[in-house]
mmCIF file of C-alpha atoms in Angstrom:
data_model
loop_
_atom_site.group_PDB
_atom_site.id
_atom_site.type_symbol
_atom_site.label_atom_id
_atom_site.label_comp_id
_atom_site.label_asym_id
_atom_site.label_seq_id
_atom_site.Cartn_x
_atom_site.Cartn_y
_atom_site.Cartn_z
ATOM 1 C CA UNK N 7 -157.100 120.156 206.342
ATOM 2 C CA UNK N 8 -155.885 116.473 207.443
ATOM 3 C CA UNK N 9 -152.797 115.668 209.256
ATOM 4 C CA UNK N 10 -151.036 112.850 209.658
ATOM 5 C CA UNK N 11 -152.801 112.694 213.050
ATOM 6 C CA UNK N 12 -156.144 111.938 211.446
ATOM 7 C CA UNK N 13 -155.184 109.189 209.596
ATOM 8 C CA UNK N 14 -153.738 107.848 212.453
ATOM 9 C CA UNK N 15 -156.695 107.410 214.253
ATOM 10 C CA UNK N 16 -158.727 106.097 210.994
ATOM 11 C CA UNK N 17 -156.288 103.507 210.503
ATOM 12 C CA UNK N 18 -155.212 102.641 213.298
ATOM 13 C CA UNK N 19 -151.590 102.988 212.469
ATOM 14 C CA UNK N 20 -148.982 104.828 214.423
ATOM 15 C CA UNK N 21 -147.933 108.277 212.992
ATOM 16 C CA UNK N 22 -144.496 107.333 212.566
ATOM 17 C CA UNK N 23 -145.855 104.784 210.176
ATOM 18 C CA UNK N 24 -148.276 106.696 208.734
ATOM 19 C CA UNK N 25 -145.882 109.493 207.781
ATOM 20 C CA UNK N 26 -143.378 106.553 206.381
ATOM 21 C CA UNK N 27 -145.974 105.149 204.360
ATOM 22 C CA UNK N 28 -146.694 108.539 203.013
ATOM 23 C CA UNK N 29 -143.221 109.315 202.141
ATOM 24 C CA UNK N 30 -142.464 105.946 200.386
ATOM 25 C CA UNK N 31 -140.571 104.317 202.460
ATOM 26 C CA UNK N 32 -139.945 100.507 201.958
ATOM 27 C CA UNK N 33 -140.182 99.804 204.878
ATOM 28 C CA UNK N 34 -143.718 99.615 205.062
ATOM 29 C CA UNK N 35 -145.469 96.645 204.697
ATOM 30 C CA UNK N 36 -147.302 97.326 200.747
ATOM 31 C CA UNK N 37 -150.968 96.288 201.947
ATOM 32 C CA UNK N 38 -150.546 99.068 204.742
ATOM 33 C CA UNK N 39 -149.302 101.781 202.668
ATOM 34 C CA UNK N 40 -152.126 101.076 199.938
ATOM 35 C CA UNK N 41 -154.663 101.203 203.484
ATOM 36 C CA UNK N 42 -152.736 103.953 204.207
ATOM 37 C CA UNK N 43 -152.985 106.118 200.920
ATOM 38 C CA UNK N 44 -156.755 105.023 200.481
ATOM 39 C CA UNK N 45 -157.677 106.740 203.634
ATOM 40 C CA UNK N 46 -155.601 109.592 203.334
ATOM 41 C CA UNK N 47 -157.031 110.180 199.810
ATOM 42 C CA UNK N 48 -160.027 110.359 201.590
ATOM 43 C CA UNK N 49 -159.562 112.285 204.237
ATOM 44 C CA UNK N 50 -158.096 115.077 201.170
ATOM 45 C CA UNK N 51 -154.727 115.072 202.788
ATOM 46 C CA UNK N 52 -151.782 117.298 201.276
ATOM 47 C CA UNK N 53 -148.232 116.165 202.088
ATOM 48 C CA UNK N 54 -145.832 118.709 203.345
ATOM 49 C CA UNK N 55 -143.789 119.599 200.162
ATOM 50 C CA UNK N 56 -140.922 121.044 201.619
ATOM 51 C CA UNK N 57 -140.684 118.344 203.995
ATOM 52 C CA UNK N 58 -140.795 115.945 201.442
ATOM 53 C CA UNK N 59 -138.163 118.187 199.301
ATOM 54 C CA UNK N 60 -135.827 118.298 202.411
ATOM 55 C CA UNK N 61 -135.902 114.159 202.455
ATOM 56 C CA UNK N 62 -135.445 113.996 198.651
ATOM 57 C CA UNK N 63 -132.789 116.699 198.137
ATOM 58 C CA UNK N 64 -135.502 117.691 195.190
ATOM 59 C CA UNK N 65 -137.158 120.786 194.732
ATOM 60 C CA UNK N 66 -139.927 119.699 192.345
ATOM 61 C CA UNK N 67 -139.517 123.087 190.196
ATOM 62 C CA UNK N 68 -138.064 124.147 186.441
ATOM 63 C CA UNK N 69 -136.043 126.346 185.506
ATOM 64 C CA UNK N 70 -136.124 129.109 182.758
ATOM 65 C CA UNK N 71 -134.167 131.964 182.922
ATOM 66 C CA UNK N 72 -135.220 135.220 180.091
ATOM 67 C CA UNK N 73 -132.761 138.050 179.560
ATOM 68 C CA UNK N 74 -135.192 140.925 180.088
ATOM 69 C CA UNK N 75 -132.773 143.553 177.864
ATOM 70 C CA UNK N 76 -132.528 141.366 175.073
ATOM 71 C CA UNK N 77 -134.251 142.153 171.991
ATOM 72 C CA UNK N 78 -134.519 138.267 170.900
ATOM 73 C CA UNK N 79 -136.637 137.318 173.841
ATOM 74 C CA UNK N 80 -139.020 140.228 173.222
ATOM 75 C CA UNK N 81 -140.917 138.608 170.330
ATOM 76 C CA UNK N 82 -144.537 136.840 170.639
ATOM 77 C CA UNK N 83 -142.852 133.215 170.030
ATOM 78 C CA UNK N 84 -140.673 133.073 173.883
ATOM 79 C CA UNK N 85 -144.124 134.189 175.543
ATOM 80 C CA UNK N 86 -146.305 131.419 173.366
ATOM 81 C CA UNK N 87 -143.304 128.769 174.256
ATOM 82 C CA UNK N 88 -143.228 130.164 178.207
ATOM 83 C CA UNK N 89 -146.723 129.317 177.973
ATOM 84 C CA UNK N 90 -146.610 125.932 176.754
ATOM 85 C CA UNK N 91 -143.856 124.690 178.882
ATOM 86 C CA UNK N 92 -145.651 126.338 182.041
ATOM 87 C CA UNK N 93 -149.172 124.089 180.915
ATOM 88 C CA UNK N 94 -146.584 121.228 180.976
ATOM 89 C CA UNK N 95 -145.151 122.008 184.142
ATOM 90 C CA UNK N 96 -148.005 122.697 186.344
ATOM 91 C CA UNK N 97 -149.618 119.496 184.510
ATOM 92 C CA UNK N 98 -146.919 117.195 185.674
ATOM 93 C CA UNK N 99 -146.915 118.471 189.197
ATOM 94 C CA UNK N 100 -144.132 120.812 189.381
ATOM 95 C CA UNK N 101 -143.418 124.324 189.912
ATOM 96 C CA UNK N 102 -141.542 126.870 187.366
ATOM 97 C CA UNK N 103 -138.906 129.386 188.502
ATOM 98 C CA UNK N 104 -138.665 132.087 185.571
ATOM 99 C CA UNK N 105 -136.070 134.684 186.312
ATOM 100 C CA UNK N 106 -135.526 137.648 184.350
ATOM 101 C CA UNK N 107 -131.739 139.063 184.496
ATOM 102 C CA UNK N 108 -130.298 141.424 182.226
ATOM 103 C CA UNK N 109 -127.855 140.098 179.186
ATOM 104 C CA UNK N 110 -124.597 140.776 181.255
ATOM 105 C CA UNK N 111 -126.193 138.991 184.363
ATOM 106 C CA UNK N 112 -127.506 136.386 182.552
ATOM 107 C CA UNK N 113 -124.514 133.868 183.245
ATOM 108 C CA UNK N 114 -124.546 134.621 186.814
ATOM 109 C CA UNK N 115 -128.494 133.791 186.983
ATOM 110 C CA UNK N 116 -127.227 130.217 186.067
ATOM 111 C CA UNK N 117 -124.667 129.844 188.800
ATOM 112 C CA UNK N 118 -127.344 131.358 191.413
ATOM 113 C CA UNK N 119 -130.135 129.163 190.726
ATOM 114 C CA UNK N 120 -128.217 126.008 189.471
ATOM 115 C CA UNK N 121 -125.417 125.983 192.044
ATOM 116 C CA UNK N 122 -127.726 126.819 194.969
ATOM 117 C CA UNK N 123 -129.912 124.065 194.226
ATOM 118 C CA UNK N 124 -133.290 126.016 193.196
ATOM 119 C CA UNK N 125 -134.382 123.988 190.457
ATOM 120 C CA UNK N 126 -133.790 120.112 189.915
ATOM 121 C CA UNK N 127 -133.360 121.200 186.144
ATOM 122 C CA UNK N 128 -133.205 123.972 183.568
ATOM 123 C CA UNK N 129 -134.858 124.636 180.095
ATOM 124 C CA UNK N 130 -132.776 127.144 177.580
ATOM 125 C CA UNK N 131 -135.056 128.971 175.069
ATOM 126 C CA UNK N 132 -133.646 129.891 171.632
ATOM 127 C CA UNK N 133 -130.138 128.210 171.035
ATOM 128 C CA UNK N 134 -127.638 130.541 169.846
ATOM 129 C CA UNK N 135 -123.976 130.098 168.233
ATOM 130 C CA UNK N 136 -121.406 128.774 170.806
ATOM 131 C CA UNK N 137 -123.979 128.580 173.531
ATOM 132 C CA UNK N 138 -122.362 129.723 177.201
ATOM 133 C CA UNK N 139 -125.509 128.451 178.843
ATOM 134 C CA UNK N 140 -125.101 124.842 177.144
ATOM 135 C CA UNK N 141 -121.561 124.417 177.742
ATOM 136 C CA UNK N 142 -122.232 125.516 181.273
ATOM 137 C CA UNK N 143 -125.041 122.903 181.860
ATOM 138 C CA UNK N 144 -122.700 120.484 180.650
ATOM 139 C CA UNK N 145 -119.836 121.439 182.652
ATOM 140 C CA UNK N 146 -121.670 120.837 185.915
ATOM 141 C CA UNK N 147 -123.887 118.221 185.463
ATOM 142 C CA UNK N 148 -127.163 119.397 185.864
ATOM 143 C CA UNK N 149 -129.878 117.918 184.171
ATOM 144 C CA UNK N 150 -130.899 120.608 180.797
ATOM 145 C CA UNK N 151 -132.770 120.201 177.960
ATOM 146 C CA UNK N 152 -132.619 122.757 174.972
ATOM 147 C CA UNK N 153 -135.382 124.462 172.998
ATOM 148 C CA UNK N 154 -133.820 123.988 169.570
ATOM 149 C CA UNK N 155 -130.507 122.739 168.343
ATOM 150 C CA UNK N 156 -127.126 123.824 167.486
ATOM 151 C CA UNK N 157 -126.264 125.604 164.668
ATOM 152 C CA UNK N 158 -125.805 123.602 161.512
ATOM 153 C CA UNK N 159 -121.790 123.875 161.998
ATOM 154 C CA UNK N 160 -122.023 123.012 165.269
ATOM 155 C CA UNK N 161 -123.048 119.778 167.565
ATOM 156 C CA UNK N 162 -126.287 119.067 169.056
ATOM 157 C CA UNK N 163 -124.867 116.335 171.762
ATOM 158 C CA UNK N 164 -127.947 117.257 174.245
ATOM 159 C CA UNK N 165 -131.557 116.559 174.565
ATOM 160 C CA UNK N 166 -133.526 119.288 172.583
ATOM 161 C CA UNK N 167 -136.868 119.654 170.877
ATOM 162 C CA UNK N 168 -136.894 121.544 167.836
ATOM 163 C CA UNK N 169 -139.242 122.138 164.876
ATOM 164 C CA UNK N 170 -137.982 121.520 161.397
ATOM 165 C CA UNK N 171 -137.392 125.214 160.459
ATOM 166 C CA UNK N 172 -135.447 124.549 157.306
ATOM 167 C CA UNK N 173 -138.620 122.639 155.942
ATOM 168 C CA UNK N 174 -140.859 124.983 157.431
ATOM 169 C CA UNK N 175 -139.115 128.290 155.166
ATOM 170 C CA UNK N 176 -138.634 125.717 152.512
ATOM 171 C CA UNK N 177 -142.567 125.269 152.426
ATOM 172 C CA UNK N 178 -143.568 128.463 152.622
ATOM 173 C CA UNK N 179 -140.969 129.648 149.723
ATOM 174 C CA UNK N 180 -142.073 126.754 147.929
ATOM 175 C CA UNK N 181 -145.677 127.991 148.134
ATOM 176 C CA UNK N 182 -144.214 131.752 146.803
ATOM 177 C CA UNK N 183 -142.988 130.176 143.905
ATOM 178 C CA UNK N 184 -145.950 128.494 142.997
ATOM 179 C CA UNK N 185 -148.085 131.391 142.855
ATOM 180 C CA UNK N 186 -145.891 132.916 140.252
ATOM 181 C CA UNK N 187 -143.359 135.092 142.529
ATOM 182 C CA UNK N 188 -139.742 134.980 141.186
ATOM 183 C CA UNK N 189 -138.311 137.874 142.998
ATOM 184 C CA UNK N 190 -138.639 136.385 146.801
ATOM 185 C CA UNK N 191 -136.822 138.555 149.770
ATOM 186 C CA UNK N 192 -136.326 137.120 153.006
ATOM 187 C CA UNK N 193 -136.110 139.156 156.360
ATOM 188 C CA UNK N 194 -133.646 136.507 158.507
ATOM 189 C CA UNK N 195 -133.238 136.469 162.298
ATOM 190 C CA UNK N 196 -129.777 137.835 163.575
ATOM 191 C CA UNK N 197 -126.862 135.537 162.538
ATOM 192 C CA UNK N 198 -125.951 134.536 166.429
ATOM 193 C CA UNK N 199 -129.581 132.857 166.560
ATOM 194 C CA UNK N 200 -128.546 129.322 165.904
ATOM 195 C CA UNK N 201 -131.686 128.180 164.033
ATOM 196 C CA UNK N 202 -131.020 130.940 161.542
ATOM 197 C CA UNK N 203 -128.848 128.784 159.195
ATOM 198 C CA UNK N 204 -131.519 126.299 158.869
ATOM 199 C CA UNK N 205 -134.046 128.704 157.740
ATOM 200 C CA UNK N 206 -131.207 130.666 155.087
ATOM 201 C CA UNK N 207 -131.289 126.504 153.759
ATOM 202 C CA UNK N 208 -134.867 126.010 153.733
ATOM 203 C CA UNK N 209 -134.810 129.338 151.387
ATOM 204 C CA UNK N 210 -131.994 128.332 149.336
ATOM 205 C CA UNK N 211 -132.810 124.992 148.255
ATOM 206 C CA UNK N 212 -136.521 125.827 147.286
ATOM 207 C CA UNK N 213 -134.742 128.821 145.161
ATOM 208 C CA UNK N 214 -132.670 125.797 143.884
ATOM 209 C CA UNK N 215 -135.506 123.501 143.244
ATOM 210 C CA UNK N 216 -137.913 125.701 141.240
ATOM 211 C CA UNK N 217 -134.296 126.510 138.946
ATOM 212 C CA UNK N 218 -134.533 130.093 140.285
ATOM 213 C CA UNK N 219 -130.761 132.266 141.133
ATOM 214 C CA UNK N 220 -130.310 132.542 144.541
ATOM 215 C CA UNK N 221 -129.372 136.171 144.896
ATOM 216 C CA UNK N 222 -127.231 137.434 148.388
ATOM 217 C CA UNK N 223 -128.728 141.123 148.176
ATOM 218 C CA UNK N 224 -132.137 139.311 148.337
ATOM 219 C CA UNK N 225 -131.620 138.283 151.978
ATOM 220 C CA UNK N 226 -131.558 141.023 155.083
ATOM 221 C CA UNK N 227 -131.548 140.213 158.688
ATOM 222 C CA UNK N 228 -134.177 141.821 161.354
ATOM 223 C CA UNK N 229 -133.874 141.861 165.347
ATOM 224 C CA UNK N 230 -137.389 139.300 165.473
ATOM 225 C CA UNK N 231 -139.352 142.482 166.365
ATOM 226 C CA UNK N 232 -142.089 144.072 164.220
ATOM 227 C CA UNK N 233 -139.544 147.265 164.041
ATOM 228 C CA UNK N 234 -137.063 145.305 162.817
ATOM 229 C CA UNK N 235 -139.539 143.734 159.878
ATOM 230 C CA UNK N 236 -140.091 147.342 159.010
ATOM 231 C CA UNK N 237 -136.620 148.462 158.233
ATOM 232 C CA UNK N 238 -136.023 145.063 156.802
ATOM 233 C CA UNK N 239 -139.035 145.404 154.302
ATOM 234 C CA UNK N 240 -138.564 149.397 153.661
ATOM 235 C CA UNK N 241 -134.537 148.534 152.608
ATOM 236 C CA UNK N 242 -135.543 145.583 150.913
ATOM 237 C CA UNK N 243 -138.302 147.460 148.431
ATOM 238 C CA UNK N 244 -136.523 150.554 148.392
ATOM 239 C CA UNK N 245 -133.081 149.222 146.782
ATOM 240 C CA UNK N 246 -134.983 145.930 144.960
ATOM 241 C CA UNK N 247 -138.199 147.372 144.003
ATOM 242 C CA UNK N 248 -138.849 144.453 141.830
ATOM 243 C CA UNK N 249 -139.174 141.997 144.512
ATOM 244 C CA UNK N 250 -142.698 140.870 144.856
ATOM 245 C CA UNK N 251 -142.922 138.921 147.918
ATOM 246 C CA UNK N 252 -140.803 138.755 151.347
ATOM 247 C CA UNK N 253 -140.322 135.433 153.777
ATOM 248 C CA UNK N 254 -140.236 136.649 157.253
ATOM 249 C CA UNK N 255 -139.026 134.198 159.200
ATOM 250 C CA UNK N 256 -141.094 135.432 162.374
ATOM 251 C CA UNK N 257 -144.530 136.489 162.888
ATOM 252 C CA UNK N 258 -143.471 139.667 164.587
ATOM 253 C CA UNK N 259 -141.218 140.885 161.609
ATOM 254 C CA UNK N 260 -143.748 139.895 158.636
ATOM 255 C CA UNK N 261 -146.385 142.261 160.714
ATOM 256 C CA UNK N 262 -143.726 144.924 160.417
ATOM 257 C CA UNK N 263 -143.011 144.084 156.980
ATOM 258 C CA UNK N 264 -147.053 144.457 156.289
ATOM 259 C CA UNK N 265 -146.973 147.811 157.892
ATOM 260 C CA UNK N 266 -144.254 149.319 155.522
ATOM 261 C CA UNK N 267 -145.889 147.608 152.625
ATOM 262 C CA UNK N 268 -148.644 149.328 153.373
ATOM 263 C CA UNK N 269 -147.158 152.626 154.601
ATOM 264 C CA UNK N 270 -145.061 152.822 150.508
ATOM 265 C CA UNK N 271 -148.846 152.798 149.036
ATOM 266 C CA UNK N 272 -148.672 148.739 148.382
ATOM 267 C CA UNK N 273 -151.185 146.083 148.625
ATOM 268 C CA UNK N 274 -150.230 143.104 150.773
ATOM 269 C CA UNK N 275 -150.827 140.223 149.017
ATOM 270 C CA UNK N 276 -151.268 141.897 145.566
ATOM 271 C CA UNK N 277 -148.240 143.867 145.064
ATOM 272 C CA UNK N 278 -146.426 142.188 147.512
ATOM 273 C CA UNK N 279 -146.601 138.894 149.409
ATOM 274 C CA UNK N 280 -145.576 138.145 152.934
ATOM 275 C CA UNK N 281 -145.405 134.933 155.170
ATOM 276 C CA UNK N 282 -144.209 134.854 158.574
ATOM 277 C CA UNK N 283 -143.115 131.771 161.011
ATOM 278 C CA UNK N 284 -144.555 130.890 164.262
ATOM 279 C CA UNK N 285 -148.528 131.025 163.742
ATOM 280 C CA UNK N 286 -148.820 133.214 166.873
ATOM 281 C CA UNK N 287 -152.426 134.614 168.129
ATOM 282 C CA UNK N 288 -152.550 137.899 165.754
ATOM 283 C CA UNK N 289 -151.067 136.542 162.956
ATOM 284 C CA UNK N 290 -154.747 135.064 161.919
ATOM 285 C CA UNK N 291 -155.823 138.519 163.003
ATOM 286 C CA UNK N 292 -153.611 140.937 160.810
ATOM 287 C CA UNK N 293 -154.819 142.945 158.154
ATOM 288 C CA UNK N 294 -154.781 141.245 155.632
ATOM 289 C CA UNK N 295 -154.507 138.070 157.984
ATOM 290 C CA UNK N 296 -151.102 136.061 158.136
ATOM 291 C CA UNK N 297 -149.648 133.403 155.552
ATOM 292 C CA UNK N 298 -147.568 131.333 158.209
ATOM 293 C CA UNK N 299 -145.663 128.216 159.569
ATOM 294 C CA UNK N 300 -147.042 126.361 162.750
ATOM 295 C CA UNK N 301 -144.976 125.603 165.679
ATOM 296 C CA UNK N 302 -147.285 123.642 167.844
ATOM 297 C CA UNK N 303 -146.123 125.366 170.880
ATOM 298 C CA UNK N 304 -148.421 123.114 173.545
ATOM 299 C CA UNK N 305 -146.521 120.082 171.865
ATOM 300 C CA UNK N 306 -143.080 121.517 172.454
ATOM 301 C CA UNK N 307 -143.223 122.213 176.080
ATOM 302 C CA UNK N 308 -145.069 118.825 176.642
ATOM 303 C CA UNK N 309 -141.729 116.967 175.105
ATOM 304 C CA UNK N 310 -139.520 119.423 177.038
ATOM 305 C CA UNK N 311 -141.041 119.397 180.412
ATOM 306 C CA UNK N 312 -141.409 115.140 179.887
ATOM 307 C CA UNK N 313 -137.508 115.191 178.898
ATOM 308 C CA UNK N 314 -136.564 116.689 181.384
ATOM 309 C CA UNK N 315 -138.126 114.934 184.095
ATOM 310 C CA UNK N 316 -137.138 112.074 182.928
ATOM 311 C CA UNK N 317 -133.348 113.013 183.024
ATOM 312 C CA UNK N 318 -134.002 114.523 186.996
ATOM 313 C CA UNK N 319 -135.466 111.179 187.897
ATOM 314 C CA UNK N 320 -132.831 109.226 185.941
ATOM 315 C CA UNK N 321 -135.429 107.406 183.790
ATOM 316 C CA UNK N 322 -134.848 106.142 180.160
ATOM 317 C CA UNK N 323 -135.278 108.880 177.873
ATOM 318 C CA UNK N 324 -136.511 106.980 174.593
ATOM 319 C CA UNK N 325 -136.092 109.559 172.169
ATOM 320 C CA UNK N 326 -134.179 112.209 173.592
ATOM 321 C CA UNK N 327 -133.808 114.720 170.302
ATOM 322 C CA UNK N 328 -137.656 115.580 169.245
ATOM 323 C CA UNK N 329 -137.908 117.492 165.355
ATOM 324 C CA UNK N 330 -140.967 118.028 164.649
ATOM 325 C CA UNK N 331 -142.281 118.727 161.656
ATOM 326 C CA UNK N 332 -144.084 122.419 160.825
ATOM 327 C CA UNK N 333 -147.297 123.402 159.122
ATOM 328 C CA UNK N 334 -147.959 125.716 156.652
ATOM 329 C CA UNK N 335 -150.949 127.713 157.405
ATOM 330 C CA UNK N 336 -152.406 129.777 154.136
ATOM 331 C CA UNK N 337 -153.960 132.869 154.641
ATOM 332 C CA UNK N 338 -154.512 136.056 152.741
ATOM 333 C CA UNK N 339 -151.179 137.817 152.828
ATOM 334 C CA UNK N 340 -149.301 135.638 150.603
ATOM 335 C CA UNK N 341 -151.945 136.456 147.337
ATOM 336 C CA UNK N 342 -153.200 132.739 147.132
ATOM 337 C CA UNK N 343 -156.309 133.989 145.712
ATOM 338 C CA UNK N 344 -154.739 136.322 143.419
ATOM 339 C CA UNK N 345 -153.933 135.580 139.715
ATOM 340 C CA UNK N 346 -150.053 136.219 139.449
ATOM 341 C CA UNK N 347 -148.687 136.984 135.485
ATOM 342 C CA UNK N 348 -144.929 137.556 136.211
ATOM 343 C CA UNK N 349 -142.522 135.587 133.684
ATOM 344 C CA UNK N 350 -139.411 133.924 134.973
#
């Protein structure tokens, strides 16, 4: 490997200036630092990062911190968003610090790796209601952004990227009602999720729009997890047997829902239809395969990561609160190809 040494002696330069130029100094004549940074391109010469870090006062690394005992970050969707922010990350030449603490610790994770200087910023996954991580963030300083917004009752006064969820249910309810179904359930996330309001909208305004009742015993909430799509489903049927389709509003709980379908002698997609949220990798591989609504997950951590570098190197940040809009992906489990009779 090169060292500053090398170039040295190419160049012609002292080492002190060598290493200057390197670092960015401004000191250094511009034509010299361009000779400089030709040759040591060259040569394949890495600089020493923690060097470099200790000059800066930067650490070049992300933060994301996952509560490993928590039930809402054990879905598919936080491991296809982890892996979309950590494309982003690595692409943009920094590192990612993922810790996983325990609910109760999970506060304490924030002071460790924030107030010891670990990370030059942090990314929070899955807003919830009165968010002790955001008002945290905010208290110190340190540069966030959020994966989501705020509840609908509540302020989103920091940089987020979200997808449109409430369009995204509305769509795929929308779709229900257009292949005849009337008597739509819908399996909800838990009510301290704060993008669970928008997608209880999205719902009730495409009930409103076709001229259809919105009815309360209709609507259930699961834990996100395919065993919490089962109960959901199995209460659902069991006390409203004439509902003929269910809106999942994960991937994880409309498999579950399939599998109880299934397990009470029903056809999916036939007797009843179900449609999940998220478009994650076995969703187009169920049985029958998924009815769902994209989150372009690649797309998300791109904005995120970009936000938030641009906040750590105090850059403008344009746009600063990304929606972006979902897409409804048709598949089997939703009926589409099925001739529906039911009357209003």
């Amino acid at each position: 490997m090169a060292k500053l040494k090398d170039i040295a002696q190419k160049t012609g330069f002292s080492i002190t200036t060598v290493s200057r130029a390197l670092a960015g100094y401004d000191d250094v004549n511009p034509d010299t630092r361009r000779q400089i940074e030709a040759v040591a391109m060259g040569l394949g010469y890495q600089p020493n990062g923690v060097a470099r870090q200790l000059r800066s006062q930067k650490t070049d690394t992300l933060g994301i911190v996952i509560p490993s005992d928590d039930t809402r970050f054990s879905d598919d969707f936080f491991s296809e968003l982890l892996m979309g922010v950590g494309y982003a990350t690595a692409h943009m030449g920094y590192d990612l610090l993922v810790s996983a603490q325990t609910s109760d610790d999970e506060m304490s994770a924030y002071r460790r790796i924030v107030g010891g200087n670990r990370v030059d910023g942090v990314i929070i996954a899955r807003t919830r209601r009165h968010d002790p991580r955001i008002a945290y963030l905010q208290e110190c300083g340190h540069a966030f952004v959020v994966a989501g917004r705020s509840a609908p009752d509540e302020p989103s006064n920091f940089p987020y990227v979200d997808v449109d969820s409430q369009d995204g249910i509305g769509q795929v309810t929308n779709h229900l009602i257009g292949l005849g179904h009337r008597h739509i359930g819908i399996i909800l996330p838990p009510s301290e999720i704060a993008y669970t309001g928008y997608r209880l909208a999205g719902y009730q305004q495409a009930l409103i729009h076709a001229h259809l009742p919105y009815q309360p015993h209709y609507v259930v909430h699961g834990d996100l997890r395919r065993e919490g799509g089962r109960d959901a489903t199995y209460n659902l049927l069991t006390h409203h047997p004439q509902l003929t389709a269910i809106v999942a509003c994960n991937d994880a709980m409309a498999l579950g829902a399939m599998n109880t379908i299934q397990a009470m002698g029903l056809r999916v997609g036939a007797d009843v239809a179900v449609t999940g949220f998220d478009n994650i990798a076995l969703a187009e591989h169920a049985h029958p395969p998924l009815t769902t609504v994209r989150q372009p997950f690649v797309e998300i951590g791109q904005h995120l990561v970009e936000l938030l570098i641009r906040l750590i190197q105090q850059k403008p940040l344009g746009e600063s609160q990304i929606l972006l809009s979902p897409m409804l992906i048709i598949r089997q489990s939703c009926g589409a190809d099925l001739p529906r009779t039911e009357s209003p």
